[in-house]
mmCIF file of C-alpha atoms and ligand atoms in Angstrom:
data_model
loop_
_atom_site.group_PDB
_atom_site.id
_atom_site.type_symbol
_atom_site.label_atom_id
_atom_site.label_comp_id
_atom_site.label_asym_id
_atom_site.label_seq_id
_atom_site.Cartn_x
_atom_site.Cartn_y
_atom_site.Cartn_z
ATOM 1 C CA UNK A 1271 0.125 0.123 -0.184
ATOM 2 C CA UNK A 1272 1.537 3.741 -0.544
ATOM 3 C CA UNK A 1273 1.836 5.097 1.960
ATOM 4 C CA UNK A 1274 -0.085 8.875 0.683
ATOM 5 C CA UNK A 1275 -0.845 10.759 3.576
ATOM 6 C CA UNK A 1276 -1.483 14.241 4.193
ATOM 7 C CA UNK A 1277 0.492 14.166 7.386
ATOM 8 C CA UNK A 1278 3.953 14.431 7.663
ATOM 9 C CA UNK A 1279 5.617 10.405 7.833
ATOM 10 C CA UNK A 1280 8.493 9.995 9.515
ATOM 11 C CA UNK A 1281 10.739 6.525 9.334
ATOM 12 C CA UNK A 1282 12.231 6.079 12.671
ATOM 13 C CA UNK A 1283 15.603 2.992 11.892
ATOM 14 C CA UNK A 1284 17.261 1.769 15.705
ATOM 15 C CA UNK A 1285 19.174 -1.595 16.045
ATOM 16 C CA UNK A 1286 17.709 -2.264 19.429
ATOM 17 C CA UNK A 1287 15.715 -1.627 22.055
ATOM 18 C CA UNK A 1288 13.925 1.078 21.182
ATOM 19 C CA UNK A 1289 12.827 3.247 24.728
ATOM 20 C CA UNK A 1290 13.517 5.650 21.636
ATOM 21 C CA UNK A 1291 11.326 4.962 19.496
ATOM 22 C CA UNK A 1292 8.477 3.783 21.639
ATOM 23 C CA UNK A 1293 8.742 7.436 23.276
ATOM 24 C CA UNK A 1294 8.755 8.683 19.762
ATOM 25 C CA UNK A 1295 5.458 6.558 18.518
ATOM 26 C CA UNK A 1296 3.060 7.764 21.727
ATOM 27 C CA UNK A 1297 4.689 11.878 21.383
ATOM 28 C CA UNK A 1298 3.489 11.509 18.156
ATOM 29 C CA UNK A 1299 0.340 8.935 18.422
ATOM 30 C CA UNK A 1300 -2.311 12.528 18.355
ATOM 31 C CA UNK A 1301 0.232 15.164 16.206
ATOM 32 C CA UNK A 1302 -2.745 16.457 13.366
ATOM 33 C CA UNK A 1303 1.098 16.831 11.206
ATOM 34 C CA UNK A 1304 3.226 14.346 11.622
ATOM 35 C CA UNK A 1305 2.649 10.484 12.627
ATOM 36 C CA UNK A 1306 5.773 7.145 12.232
ATOM 37 C CA UNK A 1307 4.630 5.171 9.697
ATOM 38 C CA UNK A 1308 7.186 3.145 9.713
ATOM 39 C CA UNK A 1309 10.226 1.856 12.498
ATOM 40 C CA UNK A 1310 13.492 0.171 9.632
ATOM 41 C CA UNK A 1311 15.882 -1.999 11.643
ATOM 42 C CA UNK A 1312 19.614 -3.256 10.971
ATOM 43 C CA UNK A 1313 18.280 -6.623 13.686
ATOM 44 C CA UNK A 1314 15.705 -9.005 12.887
ATOM 45 C CA UNK A 1315 14.924 -9.557 16.199
ATOM 46 C CA UNK A 1316 16.121 -5.731 17.537
ATOM 47 C CA UNK A 1317 13.256 -4.957 20.484
ATOM 48 C CA UNK A 1318 12.080 -2.520 18.248
ATOM 49 C CA UNK A 1319 9.766 -4.820 15.879
ATOM 50 C CA UNK A 1320 8.674 -5.583 19.148
ATOM 51 C CA UNK A 1321 7.614 -2.794 19.400
ATOM 52 C CA UNK A 1322 6.445 -1.563 15.918
ATOM 53 C CA UNK A 1323 4.198 -4.890 16.743
ATOM 54 C CA UNK A 1324 2.193 -3.489 19.178
ATOM 55 C CA UNK A 1325 0.893 -0.011 18.505
ATOM 56 C CA UNK A 1326 0.625 -1.258 14.267
ATOM 57 C CA UNK A 1327 3.181 0.722 12.816
ATOM 58 C CA UNK A 1328 5.109 -1.200 9.813
ATOM 59 C CA UNK A 1329 8.100 -2.230 10.495
ATOM 60 C CA UNK A 1330 11.263 -3.009 7.285
ATOM 61 C CA UNK A 1331 14.230 -5.008 8.382
ATOM 62 C CA UNK A 1332 16.915 -4.463 6.143
ATOM 63 C CA UNK A 1333 19.845 -6.256 4.117
ATOM 64 C CA UNK A 1334 23.777 -5.194 4.812
ATOM 65 C CA UNK A 1335 24.291 -6.041 0.648
ATOM 66 C CA UNK A 1336 21.622 -4.205 -0.816
ATOM 67 C CA UNK A 1337 22.164 -1.019 1.902
ATOM 68 C CA UNK A 1338 25.414 -0.740 1.502
ATOM 69 C CA UNK A 1339 25.485 -1.755 -2.303
ATOM 70 C CA UNK A 1340 22.474 -1.081 -4.301
ATOM 71 C CA UNK A 1341 19.677 1.185 -3.498
ATOM 72 C CA UNK A 1342 19.456 1.938 0.392
ATOM 73 C CA UNK A 1343 16.300 1.567 0.009
ATOM 74 C CA UNK A 1344 15.392 4.816 -1.333
ATOM 75 C CA UNK A 1345 12.879 3.728 -3.401
ATOM 76 C CA UNK A 1346 10.932 1.852 -0.932
ATOM 77 C CA UNK A 1347 11.088 4.724 1.919
ATOM 78 C CA UNK A 1348 9.333 7.314 -1.327
ATOM 79 C CA UNK A 1349 6.956 4.819 -2.189
ATOM 80 C CA UNK A 1350 5.867 3.842 1.985
ATOM 81 C CA UNK A 1351 5.819 8.249 1.597
ATOM 82 C CA UNK A 1352 8.582 9.236 3.937
ATOM 83 C CA UNK A 1353 9.447 12.785 4.156
ATOM 84 C CA UNK A 1354 11.918 12.685 7.741
ATOM 85 C CA UNK A 1355 13.703 9.364 9.147
ATOM 86 C CA UNK A 1356 15.353 9.385 12.932
ATOM 87 C CA UNK A 1357 18.141 7.534 13.924
ATOM 88 C CA UNK A 1358 17.911 6.415 17.334
ATOM 89 C CA UNK A 1359 20.120 3.755 17.650
ATOM 90 C CA UNK A 1360 21.370 2.348 14.233
ATOM 91 C CA UNK A 1361 24.223 1.693 14.427
ATOM 92 C CA UNK A 1362 25.727 0.635 10.889
ATOM 93 C CA UNK A 1363 26.528 4.232 8.716
ATOM 94 C CA UNK A 1364 24.132 5.379 6.416
ATOM 95 C CA UNK A 1365 25.315 5.259 2.784
ATOM 96 C CA UNK A 1366 25.832 8.996 1.077
ATOM 97 C CA UNK A 1367 22.961 7.316 -1.144
ATOM 98 C CA UNK A 1368 20.430 7.508 1.606
ATOM 99 C CA UNK A 1369 21.685 10.803 3.147
ATOM 100 C CA UNK A 1370 20.809 12.225 -0.713
ATOM 101 C CA UNK A 1371 17.842 11.494 -0.711
ATOM 102 C CA UNK A 1372 17.089 12.400 2.024
ATOM 103 C CA UNK A 1373 19.044 16.759 2.873
ATOM 104 C CA UNK A 1374 18.007 18.299 6.065
ATOM 105 C CA UNK A 1375 15.681 15.719 7.075
ATOM 106 C CA UNK A 1376 17.511 13.080 8.440
ATOM 107 C CA UNK A 1377 18.934 13.529 12.772
ATOM 108 C CA UNK A 1378 20.449 10.962 15.014
ATOM 109 C CA UNK A 1379 20.286 11.379 18.575
ATOM 110 C CA UNK A 1380 24.296 11.020 20.033
ATOM 111 C CA UNK A 1381 24.153 9.912 24.010
ATOM 112 C CA UNK A 1382 27.654 12.293 24.675
ATOM 113 C CA UNK A 1383 28.497 16.046 24.230
ATOM 114 C CA UNK A 1384 29.494 15.564 20.569
ATOM 115 C CA UNK A 1385 32.145 17.111 18.743
ATOM 116 C CA UNK A 1386 34.185 14.902 21.636
ATOM 117 C CA UNK A 1387 33.249 10.959 22.954
ATOM 118 C CA UNK A 1388 31.775 10.560 18.858
ATOM 119 C CA UNK A 1389 32.470 9.054 15.795
ATOM 120 C CA UNK A 1390 33.545 5.118 14.532
ATOM 121 C CA UNK A 1391 32.628 2.369 17.542
ATOM 122 C CA UNK A 1392 30.736 5.218 20.089
ATOM 123 C CA UNK A 1393 27.820 4.221 20.920
ATOM 124 C CA UNK A 1394 26.742 2.172 23.821
ATOM 125 C CA UNK A 1395 28.056 1.688 27.168
ATOM 126 C CA UNK A 1396 31.480 2.679 25.627
ATOM 127 C CA UNK A 1397 30.869 6.176 25.196
ATOM 128 C CA UNK A 1398 29.734 6.383 29.033
ATOM 129 C CA UNK A 1399 33.354 4.579 30.197
ATOM 130 C CA UNK A 1400 35.064 6.842 28.029
ATOM 131 C CA UNK A 1401 33.685 10.239 29.692
ATOM 132 C CA UNK A 1402 34.571 8.630 32.895
ATOM 133 C CA UNK A 1403 37.688 7.145 31.755
ATOM 134 C CA UNK A 1404 37.964 10.699 31.191
ATOM 135 C CA UNK A 1405 36.947 12.222 34.599
ATOM 136 C CA UNK A 1406 34.489 14.314 32.790
ATOM 137 C CA UNK A 1407 32.602 17.274 35.053
ATOM 138 C CA UNK A 1408 29.296 16.987 33.227
ATOM 139 C CA UNK A 1409 27.652 14.140 29.566
ATOM 140 C CA UNK A 1410 24.636 14.823 28.170
ATOM 141 C CA UNK A 1411 23.242 14.455 24.390
ATOM 142 C CA UNK A 1412 23.610 15.662 21.416
ATOM 143 C CA UNK A 1413 20.411 15.408 18.568
ATOM 144 C CA UNK A 1414 22.247 17.013 14.855
ATOM 145 C CA UNK A 1415 21.188 16.059 11.230
ATOM 146 C CA UNK A 1416 22.936 13.072 9.640
ATOM 147 C CA UNK A 1417 25.891 13.920 7.362
ATOM 148 C CA UNK A 1418 28.550 11.763 5.434
ATOM 149 C CA UNK A 1419 30.970 11.158 8.989
ATOM 150 C CA UNK A 1420 29.370 9.321 12.318
ATOM 151 C CA UNK A 1421 28.117 11.884 14.754
ATOM 152 C CA UNK A 1422 28.845 15.166 12.111
ATOM 153 C CA UNK A 1423 26.007 17.427 10.883
ATOM 154 C CA UNK A 1424 24.970 19.634 11.647
ATOM 155 C CA UNK A 1425 24.360 20.123 15.887
ATOM 156 C CA UNK A 1426 20.108 21.126 16.425
ATOM 157 C CA UNK A 1427 19.930 20.287 20.092
ATOM 158 C CA UNK A 1428 22.186 19.308 23.017
ATOM 159 C CA UNK A 1429 21.796 18.725 26.749
ATOM 160 C CA UNK A 1430 23.203 18.203 29.667
ATOM 161 C CA UNK A 1431 23.865 16.112 33.575
ATOM 162 C CA UNK A 1432 26.213 15.881 35.489
ATOM 163 C CA UNK A 1433 29.119 12.778 36.220
ATOM 164 C CA UNK A 1434 29.704 12.579 39.485
ATOM 165 C CA UNK A 1435 32.447 10.621 40.821
ATOM 166 C CA UNK A 1436 30.827 7.588 41.764
ATOM 167 C CA UNK A 1437 29.151 7.399 38.047
ATOM 168 C CA UNK A 1438 28.700 3.599 36.405
ATOM 169 C CA UNK A 1439 28.890 3.915 32.808
ATOM 170 C CA UNK A 1440 25.171 1.771 34.381
ATOM 171 C CA UNK A 1441 24.633 4.998 35.881
ATOM 172 C CA UNK A 1442 25.539 7.049 33.463
ATOM 173 C CA UNK A 1443 23.265 5.726 30.567
ATOM 174 C CA UNK A 1444 19.969 6.330 33.356
ATOM 175 C CA UNK A 1445 20.722 9.419 32.989
ATOM 176 C CA UNK A 1446 21.732 9.635 29.203
ATOM 177 C CA UNK A 1447 18.520 7.810 28.528
ATOM 178 C CA UNK A 1448 16.643 9.710 30.703
ATOM 179 C CA UNK A 1449 17.696 12.953 28.526
ATOM 180 C CA UNK A 1450 16.844 11.051 25.479
ATOM 181 C CA UNK A 1451 13.241 10.720 26.507
ATOM 182 C CA UNK A 1452 12.359 13.902 27.607
ATOM 183 C CA UNK A 1453 13.740 16.609 24.307
ATOM 184 C CA UNK A 1454 13.731 14.270 21.954
ATOM 185 C CA UNK A 1455 10.062 14.560 20.214
ATOM 186 C CA UNK A 1456 9.987 17.856 21.347
ATOM 187 C CA UNK A 1457 13.468 17.914 19.500
ATOM 188 C CA UNK A 1458 11.956 16.470 16.106
ATOM 189 C CA UNK A 1459 8.797 18.074 16.495
ATOM 190 C CA UNK A 1460 10.417 21.692 15.858
ATOM 191 C CA UNK A 1461 12.803 19.734 12.940
ATOM 192 C CA UNK A 1462 10.281 18.457 10.578
ATOM 193 C CA UNK A 1463 7.326 20.005 10.992
ATOM 194 C CA UNK A 1464 8.333 23.151 9.067
ATOM 195 C CA UNK A 1465 9.465 19.741 5.675
ATOM 196 C CA UNK A 1466 7.544 20.273 2.611
ATOM 197 C CA UNK A 1467 6.094 16.817 1.620
ATOM 198 C CA UNK A 1468 7.923 16.679 -1.601
HETATM 199 C C1 LIG B 2465 20.182 5.711 22.798
HETATM 200 O O1 LIG B 2465 21.492 6.218 24.616
HETATM 201 C C2 LIG B 2465 20.537 6.757 21.725
HETATM 202 O O2 LIG B 2465 21.442 7.832 22.926
HETATM 203 C C3 LIG B 2465 21.643 5.874 20.978
HETATM 204 O O3 LIG B 2465 21.289 5.238 20.419
HETATM 205 C C4 LIG B 2465 20.667 4.358 21.722
HETATM 206 C C5 LIG B 2465 19.142 3.781 21.847
HETATM 207 O O4 LIG B 2465 18.997 3.311 22.901
HETATM 208 N N1 LIG B 2465 22.149 6.873 19.272
HETATM 209 P P1 LIG B 2465 17.059 2.851 22.577
HETATM 210 O O5 LIG B 2465 17.263 2.015 21.176
HETATM 211 O O6 LIG B 2465 16.484 4.285 22.069
HETATM 212 O O7 LIG B 2465 16.799 2.367 23.989
#
């Protein structure tokens, strides 16, 4: 079924649990302008796909070969009427083909204060371990546009939390997840609401 809708349709890309995806879906549930039209994952067993099923949102499990050497699913996304892409814990690098198809319409959330503590391999607990061993006094989240480099595009929003002496990667992750859940959906709405459906 083609994704024709007068609403701005977003696709959420996620590789893991999907706690951010869950919050985003809840936030946009009765939004008159924007809807979550698709959940995309590179992991058939990802928790985010169960969330999609429970919420009655179509999902797509992508294949590495087609993503990196094929059309990067641009045709499928356009056919489904996707106007905006949100990366919420998606661990693959986005191919240029897909970035070019969604100029200033693709954002990512990173669990640290970029430009520090970002880049290839910097995700999940590894980020918090590095921040703690660097004896940083604060950490936080960064929401940014996606470009051809990992965690590098124009920064849209950052929020901070303290890093206490007795913090562990687990306790810091909890504070960071809270910041994500409190802010990401609102920033998505601010970034997506002005785009013109093509
Ligand atoms: C979040 O910490 C986000 O910052 C990072 O991946 C994680 C996704 O967590 N990009 P979840 O799957 O949404 O719980």
